mmCIF file of C-alpha atoms in Angstrom:
data_model
loop_
_atom_site.group_PDB
_atom_site.id
_atom_site.type_symbol
_atom_site.label_atom_id
_atom_site.label_comp_id
_atom_site.label_asym_id
_atom_site.label_seq_id
_atom_site.Cartn_x
_atom_site.Cartn_y
_atom_site.Cartn_z
ATOM 1 C CA ASP S 10 105.838 43.666 81.525
ATOM 2 C CA SER S 11 107.718 40.394 81.994
ATOM 3 C CA GLU S 12 109.454 41.533 85.161
ATOM 4 C CA GLN S 13 106.047 42.043 86.774
ATOM 5 C CA THR S 14 104.509 38.679 85.908
ATOM 6 C CA GLU S 15 106.738 36.018 87.406
ATOM 7 C CA PRO S 16 105.058 32.656 88.087
ATOM 8 C CA GLN S 17 103.325 32.080 91.365
ATOM 9 C CA ASP S 18 105.502 29.165 92.452
ATOM 10 C CA GLU S 19 108.524 31.498 92.436
ATOM 11 C CA LEU S 20 106.999 34.273 94.501
ATOM 12 C CA GLN S 21 104.279 32.693 96.658
ATOM 13 C CA VAL S 22 104.997 32.789 100.391
ATOM 14 C CA GLU S 23 104.928 29.215 101.715
ATOM 15 C CA LEU S 24 104.046 28.930 105.369
ATOM 16 C CA GLN S 25 104.478 25.165 105.454
ATOM 17 C CA ASN S 26 108.160 25.338 104.477
ATOM 18 C CA GLU S 27 109.231 27.941 107.035
ATOM 19 C CA ARG S 28 111.171 25.524 109.252
ATOM 20 C CA GLN S 29 112.782 23.705 106.339
ATOM 21 C CA GLN S 30 114.090 26.838 104.565
ATOM 22 C CA PRO S 31 115.425 29.389 107.082
ATOM 23 C CA LEU S 32 116.568 32.852 106.069
ATOM 24 C CA ALA S 33 119.916 33.013 104.307
ATOM 25 C CA GLN S 34 121.095 35.504 106.891
ATOM 26 C CA SER S 35 119.775 35.652 110.447
ATOM 27 C CA LEU S 36 118.137 38.775 111.786
ATOM 28 C CA ARG S 37 119.964 41.010 114.198
ATOM 29 C CA PRO S 38 119.032 40.152 117.786
ATOM 30 C CA GLY S 39 116.022 42.167 118.822
ATOM 31 C CA SER S 40 115.837 43.997 115.508
ATOM 32 C CA VAL S 41 112.335 42.896 114.520
ATOM 33 C CA ALA S 42 109.477 43.066 116.977
ATOM 34 C CA THR S 43 106.723 40.449 116.983
ATOM 35 C CA PRO S 44 103.970 41.886 114.796
ATOM 36 C CA ALA S 45 100.703 42.661 116.493
ATOM 37 C CA LYS S 46 98.842 41.644 113.373
ATOM 38 C CA ILE S 47 99.770 40.219 109.991
ATOM 39 C CA THR S 48 98.165 42.288 107.302
ATOM 40 C CA ALA S 49 98.280 42.476 103.544
ATOM 41 C CA LYS S 50 96.594 45.859 103.347
ATOM 42 C CA LYS S 51 98.333 48.626 101.476
ATOM 43 C CA PRO S 52 100.217 50.954 103.836
ATOM 44 C CA PRO S 53 99.093 54.575 103.639
ATOM 45 C CA SER S 54 101.150 56.363 100.992
ATOM 46 C CA LYS S 55 102.354 59.915 101.392
ATOM 47 C CA PRO S 56 102.120 62.278 98.431
ATOM 48 C CA VAL S 57 105.409 62.985 96.697
ATOM 49 C CA LYS S 58 106.783 66.340 97.813
ATOM 50 C CA ILE S 59 107.715 68.489 94.848
ATOM 51 C CA ALA S 60 110.735 70.774 95.248
ATOM 52 C CA ARG S 61 109.881 74.174 93.857
ATOM 53 C CA GLN S 62 111.758 77.225 92.654
ATOM 54 C CA ALA S 63 111.041 80.683 94.024
ATOM 55 C CA SER S 64 108.666 81.176 91.092
ATOM 56 C CA GLY S 65 106.649 78.156 92.212
ATOM 57 C CA ALA S 66 107.686 75.988 89.257
ATOM 58 C CA ALA S 67 108.954 72.462 89.858
ATOM 59 C CA ILE S 68 112.726 72.235 90.296
ATOM 60 C CA GLY S 69 114.528 70.399 87.518
ATOM 61 C CA PRO S 70 115.739 70.748 83.930
ATOM 62 C CA SER S 71 113.945 72.979 81.453
ATOM 63 C CA GLY S 72 110.597 71.396 80.675
ATOM 64 C CA MET S 73 110.091 69.862 84.118
ATOM 65 C CA THR S 74 106.467 70.092 85.210
ATOM 66 C CA GLU S 75 104.815 69.192 88.479
ATOM 67 C CA ALA S 76 103.203 66.151 86.858
ATOM 68 C CA LEU S 77 106.524 64.859 85.513
ATOM 69 C CA ALA S 78 108.276 65.596 88.811
ATOM 70 C CA ARG S 79 105.689 63.422 90.571
ATOM 71 C CA GLN S 80 106.351 60.550 88.164
ATOM 72 C CA ILE S 81 110.086 60.787 88.823
ATOM 73 C CA GLY S 82 109.867 61.587 92.528
ATOM 74 C CA PRO S 83 112.827 62.807 94.602
ATOM 75 C CA SER S 84 115.931 62.370 92.461
ATOM 76 C CA PRO S 85 119.278 64.016 91.696
ATOM 77 C CA ILE S 86 117.602 66.085 88.963
ATOM 78 C CA THR S 87 114.596 67.229 91.021
ATOM 79 C CA VAL S 88 116.246 67.866 94.400
ATOM 80 C CA ARG S 89 116.671 71.362 95.790
ATOM 81 C CA LYS S 90 120.394 72.208 95.891
ATOM 82 C CA ILE S 91 121.796 74.174 98.823
ATOM 83 C CA PRO S 92 124.268 77.079 98.367
ATOM 84 C CA LYS S 93 128.028 76.549 98.597
ATOM 85 C CA ALA S 94 128.459 77.997 102.104
ATOM 86 C CA GLN S 95 125.744 75.724 103.494
ATOM 87 C CA ALA S 96 127.198 72.753 101.609
ATOM 88 C CA MET S 97 130.607 73.325 103.205
ATOM 89 C CA GLN S 98 129.082 73.539 106.658
ATOM 90 C CA ASN S 99 127.031 70.387 106.108
ATOM 91 C CA PHE S 100 130.086 68.553 104.774
ATOM 92 C CA GLU S 101 132.166 69.381 107.844
ATOM 93 C CA ARG S 102 129.393 68.491 110.292
ATOM 94 C CA GLY S 103 128.551 65.335 108.389
ATOM 95 C CA MET S 104 132.164 64.145 108.417
ATOM 96 C CA GLU S 105 132.310 64.754 112.173
ATOM 97 C CA PHE S 106 129.272 62.529 112.722
ATOM 98 C CA PHE S 107 130.626 59.898 110.334
ATOM 99 C CA SER S 108 134.147 59.843 111.802
ATOM 100 C CA ALA S 109 132.699 59.435 115.294
ATOM 101 C CA ASN S 110 130.404 56.652 114.004
ATOM 102 C CA LYS S 111 127.589 58.607 115.622
ATOM 103 C CA ASP S 112 124.083 59.033 114.205
ATOM 104 C CA LEU S 113 124.814 57.714 110.712
ATOM 105 C CA LEU S 114 121.444 58.827 109.384
ATOM 106 C CA ARG S 115 122.195 62.421 110.352
ATOM 107 C CA ALA S 116 125.692 62.119 108.890
ATOM 108 C CA ARG S 117 124.164 60.765 105.685
ATOM 109 C CA GLU S 118 121.633 63.589 105.456
ATOM 110 C CA LEU S 119 124.284 66.273 105.875
ATOM 111 C CA LEU S 120 126.832 64.699 103.535
ATOM 112 C CA ASN S 121 124.264 63.923 100.859
ATOM 113 C CA SER S 122 122.944 67.483 100.776
ATOM 114 C CA ALA S 123 126.521 68.720 100.442
ATOM 115 C CA TYR S 124 127.422 66.201 97.728
ATOM 116 C CA VAL S 125 124.369 66.734 95.500
ATOM 117 C CA SER S 126 124.861 70.510 95.690
ATOM 118 C CA GLY S 127 127.711 70.095 93.216
ATOM 119 C CA THR S 128 129.702 72.849 94.933
ATOM 120 C CA LEU S 129 132.269 70.770 96.859
ATOM 121 C CA ALA S 130 135.883 70.690 95.722
ATOM 122 C CA ASP S 131 136.986 67.380 94.177
ATOM 123 C CA THR S 132 138.811 66.268 97.341
ATOM 124 C CA GLN S 133 135.834 67.053 99.558
ATOM 125 C CA ALA S 134 133.394 65.452 97.124
ATOM 126 C CA GLY S 135 135.545 62.316 97.109
ATOM 127 C CA ARG S 136 135.531 62.111 100.903
ATOM 128 C CA ALA S 137 131.776 62.663 101.047
ATOM 129 C CA ARG S 138 131.232 60.042 98.368
ATOM 130 C CA LYS S 139 133.285 57.387 100.174
ATOM 131 C CA ALA S 140 131.483 58.105 103.449
ATOM 132 C CA LEU S 141 128.078 57.888 101.767
ATOM 133 C CA GLU S 142 129.009 54.606 100.075
ATOM 134 C CA ASN S 143 130.130 53.226 103.430
ATOM 135 C CA ILE S 144 126.865 54.254 105.088
ATOM 136 C CA ALA S 145 124.813 52.827 102.205
ATOM 137 C CA ASP S 146 126.606 49.490 102.488
ATOM 138 C CA ARG S 147 125.713 49.428 106.194
ATOM 139 C CA THR S 148 122.088 50.522 105.773
ATOM 140 C CA VAL S 149 120.002 50.529 102.592
ATOM 141 C CA LEU S 150 122.231 48.166 100.576
ATOM 142 C CA ALA S 151 123.246 45.882 103.451
ATOM 143 C CA ALA S 152 122.236 42.236 102.953
ATOM 144 C CA ASP S 153 120.300 42.326 106.199
ATOM 145 C CA PRO S 154 116.542 42.613 106.814
ATOM 146 C CA TYR S 155 117.061 44.969 109.779
ATOM 147 C CA VAL S 156 115.295 48.302 109.317
ATOM 148 C CA ASN S 157 115.966 51.463 111.258
ATOM 149 C CA PRO S 158 112.444 52.893 111.717
ATOM 150 C CA LYS S 159 113.872 56.406 111.320
ATOM 151 C CA ASP S 160 115.296 55.702 107.850
ATOM 152 C CA PRO S 161 113.021 57.325 105.227
ATOM 153 C CA TYR S 162 114.435 55.245 102.366
ATOM 154 C CA MET S 163 113.251 51.873 103.623
ATOM 155 C CA MET S 164 110.481 50.221 105.588
ATOM 156 C CA SER S 165 109.820 46.982 107.430
ATOM 157 C CA TYR S 166 107.038 44.781 106.092
ATOM 158 C CA THR S 167 105.601 41.618 107.626
ATOM 159 C CA PHE S 168 104.627 39.139 104.931
ATOM 160 C CA ALA S 169 101.129 37.685 105.103
ATOM 161 C CA PRO S 170 100.132 34.232 103.799
ATOM 162 C CA GLY S 171 99.875 34.419 100.015
ATOM 163 C CA ASP S 172 102.002 37.539 99.641
ATOM 164 C CA MET S 173 104.155 37.780 96.510
ATOM 165 C CA LEU S 174 106.705 40.398 95.501
ATOM 166 C CA ASN S 175 105.321 40.988 92.012
ATOM 167 C CA SER S 176 101.689 41.279 91.040
ATOM 168 C CA ARG S 177 100.120 38.184 89.525
ATOM 169 C CA TRP S 178 98.127 38.270 86.315
ATOM 170 C CA ARG S 179 96.098 35.716 84.399
ATOM 171 C CA SER S 180 94.534 36.266 80.983
ATOM 172 C CA GLY S 181 95.088 39.977 81.333
ATOM 173 C CA LYS S 182 93.347 40.193 84.698
ATOM 174 C CA LEU S 183 95.010 41.138 87.974
ATOM 175 C CA LEU S 184 94.671 38.234 90.424
ATOM 176 C CA ARG S 185 96.764 39.540 93.306
ATOM 177 C CA LEU S 186 98.543 42.819 93.910
ATOM 178 C CA GLY S 187 102.192 42.221 94.762
ATOM 179 C CA VAL S 188 104.013 43.633 97.764
ATOM 180 C CA ILE S 189 106.075 45.923 95.514
ATOM 181 C CA ALA S 190 102.941 47.599 94.156
ATOM 182 C CA LYS S 191 101.045 47.403 97.433
ATOM 183 C CA CYS S 192 103.788 49.296 99.263
ATOM 184 C CA ASP S 193 104.494 51.703 96.369
ATOM 185 C CA LEU S 194 108.183 50.718 96.226
ATOM 186 C CA ASN S 195 108.921 51.365 92.527
ATOM 187 C CA VAL S 196 111.852 48.926 92.443
ATOM 188 C CA PRO S 197 112.406 45.533 90.770
ATOM 189 C CA ALA S 198 112.130 42.381 92.872
ATOM 190 C CA ASP S 199 115.847 41.551 92.512
ATOM 191 C CA ILE S 200 117.064 44.313 94.811
ATOM 192 C CA LEU S 201 114.698 43.188 97.582
ATOM 193 C CA LEU S 202 116.240 39.714 97.511
ATOM 194 C CA ARG S 203 119.701 41.255 97.638
ATOM 195 C CA VAL S 204 119.084 43.533 100.630
ATOM 196 C CA ASN S 205 117.480 40.732 102.625
ATOM 197 C CA GLY S 206 120.309 38.275 101.980
ATOM 198 C CA LEU S 207 118.032 35.882 100.084
ATOM 199 C CA ALA S 208 118.860 33.832 97.014
ATOM 200 C CA SER S 209 115.266 33.224 95.942
ATOM 201 C CA ALA S 210 111.851 34.798 96.364
ATOM 202 C CA ARG S 211 110.719 31.446 97.765
ATOM 203 C CA ALA S 212 112.699 32.219 100.918
ATOM 204 C CA PHE S 213 110.302 34.964 102.021
ATOM 205 C CA ARG S 214 108.196 33.596 104.879
ATOM 206 C CA ALA S 215 104.780 34.655 106.100
ATOM 207 C CA GLY S 216 104.885 36.086 109.598
ATOM 208 C CA ARG S 217 108.421 37.417 109.219
ATOM 209 C CA SER S 218 109.486 41.005 108.667
ATOM 210 C CA TYR S 219 111.762 42.084 105.825
ATOM 211 C CA LYS S 220 113.463 45.207 104.539
ATOM 212 C CA LEU S 221 111.794 46.979 101.624
ATOM 213 C CA LEU S 222 113.469 49.858 99.784
ATOM 214 C CA LYS S 223 111.482 52.883 98.665
ATOM 215 C CA GLY S 224 112.516 53.688 95.115
ATOM 216 C CA PRO S 225 112.997 54.358 92.389
ATOM 217 C CA PHE S 226 116.753 54.328 91.805
ATOM 218 C CA HIS S 227 118.335 56.820 89.405
ATOM 219 C CA LEU S 228 121.603 57.017 87.463
ATOM 220 C CA MET S 229 123.824 60.047 86.831
ATOM 221 C CA VAL S 230 126.444 59.413 84.130
ATOM 222 C CA TYR S 231 129.532 61.617 83.805
ATOM 223 C CA LYS S 232 131.123 60.901 80.441
ATOM 224 C CA ASP S 233 134.277 62.903 81.095
ATOM 225 C CA LYS S 234 135.013 60.827 84.217
ATOM 226 C CA PHE S 235 133.808 57.463 82.842
ATOM 227 C CA VAL S 236 131.695 56.935 85.961
ATOM 228 C CA ALA S 237 128.041 56.720 86.956
ATOM 229 C CA ASP S 238 126.547 57.649 90.315
ATOM 230 C CA ILE S 239 123.685 55.533 91.632
ATOM 231 C CA TYR S 240 120.962 57.193 93.682
ATOM 232 C CA LEU S 241 118.095 55.771 95.716
ATOM 233 C CA GLN S 242 115.596 58.562 95.139
ATOM 234 C CA ASP S 243 117.797 61.605 95.906
ATOM 235 C CA LEU S 244 120.310 59.688 98.060
ATOM 236 C CA PHE S 245 123.745 58.887 96.609
ATOM 237 C CA VAL S 246 124.653 55.256 97.349
ATOM 238 C CA ARG S 247 127.420 54.148 94.959
ATOM 239 C CA ARG S 248 129.725 55.124 92.087
ATOM 240 C CA ILE S 249 130.630 52.617 89.370
ATOM 241 C CA PRO S 250 133.022 52.764 86.388
ATOM 242 C CA ILE S 251 131.510 52.663 82.905
ATOM 243 C CA GLY S 252 132.453 52.627 79.251
ATOM 244 C CA ILE S 253 130.971 55.091 76.752
ATOM 245 C CA GLY S 254 130.672 55.602 73.011
ATOM 246 C CA ALA S 255 133.736 56.015 70.824
ATOM 247 C CA PRO S 256 134.428 59.493 69.372
ATOM 248 C CA GLU S 257 132.900 58.484 66.034
ATOM 249 C CA THR S 258 129.807 56.981 67.746
ATOM 250 C CA PRO S 259 129.399 59.081 70.904
ATOM 251 C CA THR S 260 126.952 58.408 73.698
ATOM 252 C CA PRO S 261 124.308 61.146 73.510
ATOM 253 C CA VAL S 262 123.847 63.468 76.483
ATOM 254 C CA GLY S 263 120.477 64.287 77.996
ATOM 255 C CA TYR S 264 117.711 62.840 80.125
ATOM 256 C CA PHE S 265 116.620 59.256 79.581
ATOM 257 C CA ARG S 266 114.375 56.545 80.977
ATOM 258 C CA LEU S 267 114.340 52.765 80.589
ATOM 259 C CA ALA S 268 111.946 51.866 77.786
ATOM 260 C CA SER S 269 108.831 49.966 78.793
ATOM 261 C CA GLY S 270 109.615 46.271 78.383
ATOM 262 C CA GLY S 271 113.214 47.163 77.540
ATOM 263 C CA LYS S 272 115.011 45.082 80.196
ATOM 264 C CA THR S 273 116.133 41.697 78.870
ATOM 265 C CA ILE S 274 118.646 38.969 79.632
ATOM 266 C CA ASN S 275 120.145 36.534 77.107
ATOM 267 C CA SER S 276 119.577 39.408 74.712
ATOM 268 C CA PRO S 277 120.249 38.812 71.005
ATOM 269 C CA TYR S 278 122.717 41.207 69.395
ATOM 270 C CA ASN S 279 122.246 42.398 65.834
ATOM 271 C CA ALA S 280 125.777 42.700 64.497
ATOM 272 C CA PRO S 281 126.150 45.456 61.880
ATOM 273 C CA ALA S 282 126.862 44.360 58.349
ATOM 274 C CA GLU S 283 130.482 44.412 57.276
ATOM 275 C CA ALA S 284 131.531 45.794 53.914
ATOM 276 C CA GLY S 285 129.828 43.756 51.218
ATOM 277 C CA GLY S 286 128.139 41.496 53.771
ATOM 278 C CA THR S 287 124.854 41.213 55.629
ATOM 279 C CA SER S 288 123.955 41.778 59.256
ATOM 280 C CA ARG S 289 123.589 38.788 61.564
ATOM 281 C CA THR S 290 122.109 38.058 64.964
ATOM 282 C CA LEU S 291 124.415 36.762 67.702
ATOM 283 C CA LEU S 292 123.357 35.017 70.911
ATOM 284 C CA PRO S 293 125.184 34.633 74.256
ATOM 285 C CA GLY S 294 128.003 32.121 73.918
ATOM 286 C CA GLN S 295 128.513 32.682 70.211
ATOM 287 C CA GLU S 296 131.791 34.062 68.900
ATOM 288 C CA GLY S 297 131.692 37.817 68.598
ATOM 289 C CA TYR S 298 128.812 38.305 71.049
ATOM 290 C CA PRO S 299 129.711 41.655 72.674
ATOM 291 C CA LEU S 300 127.583 41.626 75.837
ATOM 292 C CA ASP S 301 128.265 39.810 79.122
ATOM 293 C CA ARG S 302 127.619 36.067 79.408
ATOM 294 C CA GLN S 303 124.082 36.583 80.711
ATOM 295 C CA GLY S 304 123.287 39.144 78.029
ATOM 296 C CA HIS S 305 122.023 41.925 80.325
ATOM 297 C CA ASN S 306 120.538 44.728 78.238
ATOM 298 C CA MET S 307 118.415 47.766 79.159
ATOM 299 C CA LYS S 308 117.090 49.897 76.306
ATOM 300 C CA ILE S 309 116.854 53.613 77.007
ATOM 301 C CA GLU S 310 114.880 56.389 75.362
ATOM 302 C CA GLY S 311 114.970 60.147 75.741
ATOM 303 C CA ILE S 312 112.521 62.051 77.921
ATOM 304 C CA ALA S 313 111.182 64.302 75.167
ATOM 305 C CA GLN S 314 109.530 66.646 77.649
ATOM 306 C CA LEU S 315 113.021 67.486 78.954
ATOM 307 C CA GLY S 316 114.391 68.083 75.478
ATOM 308 C CA THR S 317 116.001 64.683 74.791
ATOM 309 C CA ASN S 318 114.499 63.396 71.548
ATOM 310 C CA ILE S 319 116.144 59.979 71.339
ATOM 311 C CA LEU S 320 113.814 57.140 70.312
ATOM 312 C CA VAL S 321 114.098 53.563 71.540
ATOM 313 C CA SER S 322 114.428 52.551 67.871
ATOM 314 C CA GLN S 323 117.825 54.286 67.821
ATOM 315 C CA SER S 324 119.107 51.350 69.913
ATOM 316 C CA TYR S 325 120.907 53.085 72.771
ATOM 317 C CA ALA S 326 121.171 50.917 75.875
ATOM 318 C CA ILE S 327 122.973 50.086 79.091
ATOM 319 C CA HIS S 328 124.498 46.623 78.873
ATOM 320 C CA GLY S 329 127.274 44.315 79.973
ATOM 321 C CA THR S 330 130.399 43.617 77.947
ATOM 322 C CA ASN S 331 132.744 40.800 76.973
ATOM 323 C CA GLU S 332 135.598 43.323 76.971
ATOM 324 C CA PRO S 333 136.189 44.300 80.621
ATOM 325 C CA ASP S 334 139.201 46.388 79.598
ATOM 326 C CA SER S 335 136.842 48.714 77.698
ATOM 327 C CA ILE S 336 135.344 49.947 80.977
ATOM 328 C CA GLY S 337 136.766 53.403 81.594
ATOM 329 C CA THR S 338 137.262 54.056 77.883
ATOM 330 C CA ALA S 339 135.328 55.443 74.914
ATOM 331 C CA ALA S 340 134.993 52.364 72.725
ATOM 332 C CA SER S 341 131.315 51.456 72.250
ATOM 333 C CA ARG S 342 128.928 52.250 69.412
ATOM 334 C CA GLY S 343 127.151 54.705 71.689
ATOM 335 C CA CYS S 344 125.809 52.481 74.448
ATOM 336 C CA LEU S 345 126.847 52.592 78.101
ATOM 337 C CA ARG S 346 128.849 49.573 79.259
ATOM 338 C CA ALA S 347 129.247 48.228 82.793
ATOM 339 C CA GLY S 348 131.303 45.390 84.262
ATOM 340 C CA ASP S 349 129.787 42.052 85.244
ATOM 341 C CA GLN S 350 128.975 42.865 88.874
ATOM 342 C CA ASP S 351 127.850 46.393 88.108
ATOM 343 C CA ILE S 352 125.511 45.456 85.255
ATOM 344 C CA ARG S 353 123.854 42.877 87.505
ATOM 345 C CA LEU S 354 123.390 45.568 90.140
ATOM 346 C CA LEU S 355 121.966 48.072 87.650
ATOM 347 C CA PHE S 356 119.659 45.456 86.165
ATOM 348 C CA GLY S 357 118.352 44.677 89.642
ATOM 349 C CA ILE S 358 117.639 48.263 90.708
ATOM 350 C CA LEU S 359 116.541 50.336 87.701
ATOM 351 C CA GLN S 360 112.793 50.511 87.087
ATOM 352 C CA THR S 361 111.325 50.758 83.602
ATOM 353 C CA TYR S 362 109.048 53.555 82.459
ATOM 354 C CA ALA S 363 105.515 53.354 83.878
ATOM 355 C CA ASN S 364 103.766 53.422 80.514
ATOM 356 C CA PRO S 365 100.182 54.600 81.127
ATOM 357 C CA ASN S 366 99.039 52.621 78.072
ATOM 358 C CA ASN S 367 100.212 49.329 79.598
ATOM 359 C CA PRO S 368 97.466 47.930 81.876
ATOM 360 C CA ARG S 369 99.988 45.686 83.637
ATOM 361 C CA VAL S 370 102.023 48.577 84.976
ATOM 362 C CA THR S 371 101.440 48.609 88.738
ATOM 363 C CA TRP S 372 104.133 51.138 89.711
ATOM 364 C CA LYS S 373 103.841 54.927 89.704
ATOM 365 C CA ARG S 374 107.426 56.168 89.430
ATOM 366 C CA TRP S 375 110.383 55.126 87.302
ATOM 367 C CA SER S 376 114.137 55.480 87.010
ATOM 368 C CA THR S 377 115.908 58.262 85.163
ATOM 369 C CA VAL S 378 119.310 58.055 83.481
ATOM 370 C CA THR S 379 121.003 61.433 83.112
ATOM 371 C CA VAL S 380 124.051 61.599 80.835
ATOM 372 C CA GLU S 381 126.336 64.632 81.068
#
């Protein structure tokens, strides 16, 4: 796919320019140890742990199999949910750790297990959510290459000469495996720039260590609240406001994935034909173009195995909007809308479906979009 085949001059690590182009944001003092050896070998990958029901079946919606659960990985729809009494206890203990600013990873673990249980009262869920967002902004989403070695959602990686984020192809042949595939990250390159405080992939330097996130990210959409929760694997990290379909053109509920090759910018929009007229194609900047200025668009399709039989040809998508006031309302033709900053974030974190028929797919797991 296009997002996996960026040109070499964008992503090649350039040793000779290290002094001329320093990092956009300096490392924390003492945060990164001098590497004993620079290596481009693939780190050992651990098998995905599958949460199971008492019967032994994979946890998840009806139709979830062990094979599908492995493709999705830990996520809000495959995580084991704790009972209400345990959730309350974890919430209280987690808030104690968070309020004392003590052991944030432990606070995050406790609060996240309580939040994803779905048993907290609205007030408690709101407090847990704000605490988890605060911790995420200071850890996994912080624009800082520092990595806590105890954090299971990220890793430190020392770039070797010639390393690139995305894999490089030529004439259909793989020339070099990218860092994203090599480390089994299952995230787009954009989020790795963001969390390292870098404006361009050219700023990565051989011999330096950077923060890599272990994805994929997932999205939980709550139509009745006009919000979407963002997860890194099974970890809640942020809530954003959204717009949904109008009553006459509702957004369908179910389990979705981003269609292979379905992420585009400067996306053309096929305006429906008016009475007695013909349809027309609009481009960014043209009058009546309904997406954001950059034309962010992500086509989604149903996961048929989980009972959602929505085809990509039915044209449902997640996209930006030229009507910011429509966020928080039901006004679209069925698509999910996000504001300018939020659509850029979603575009940079959500991973398209790993189509087994596409030889250029170098990732194993992919993002899910659940609409309730």
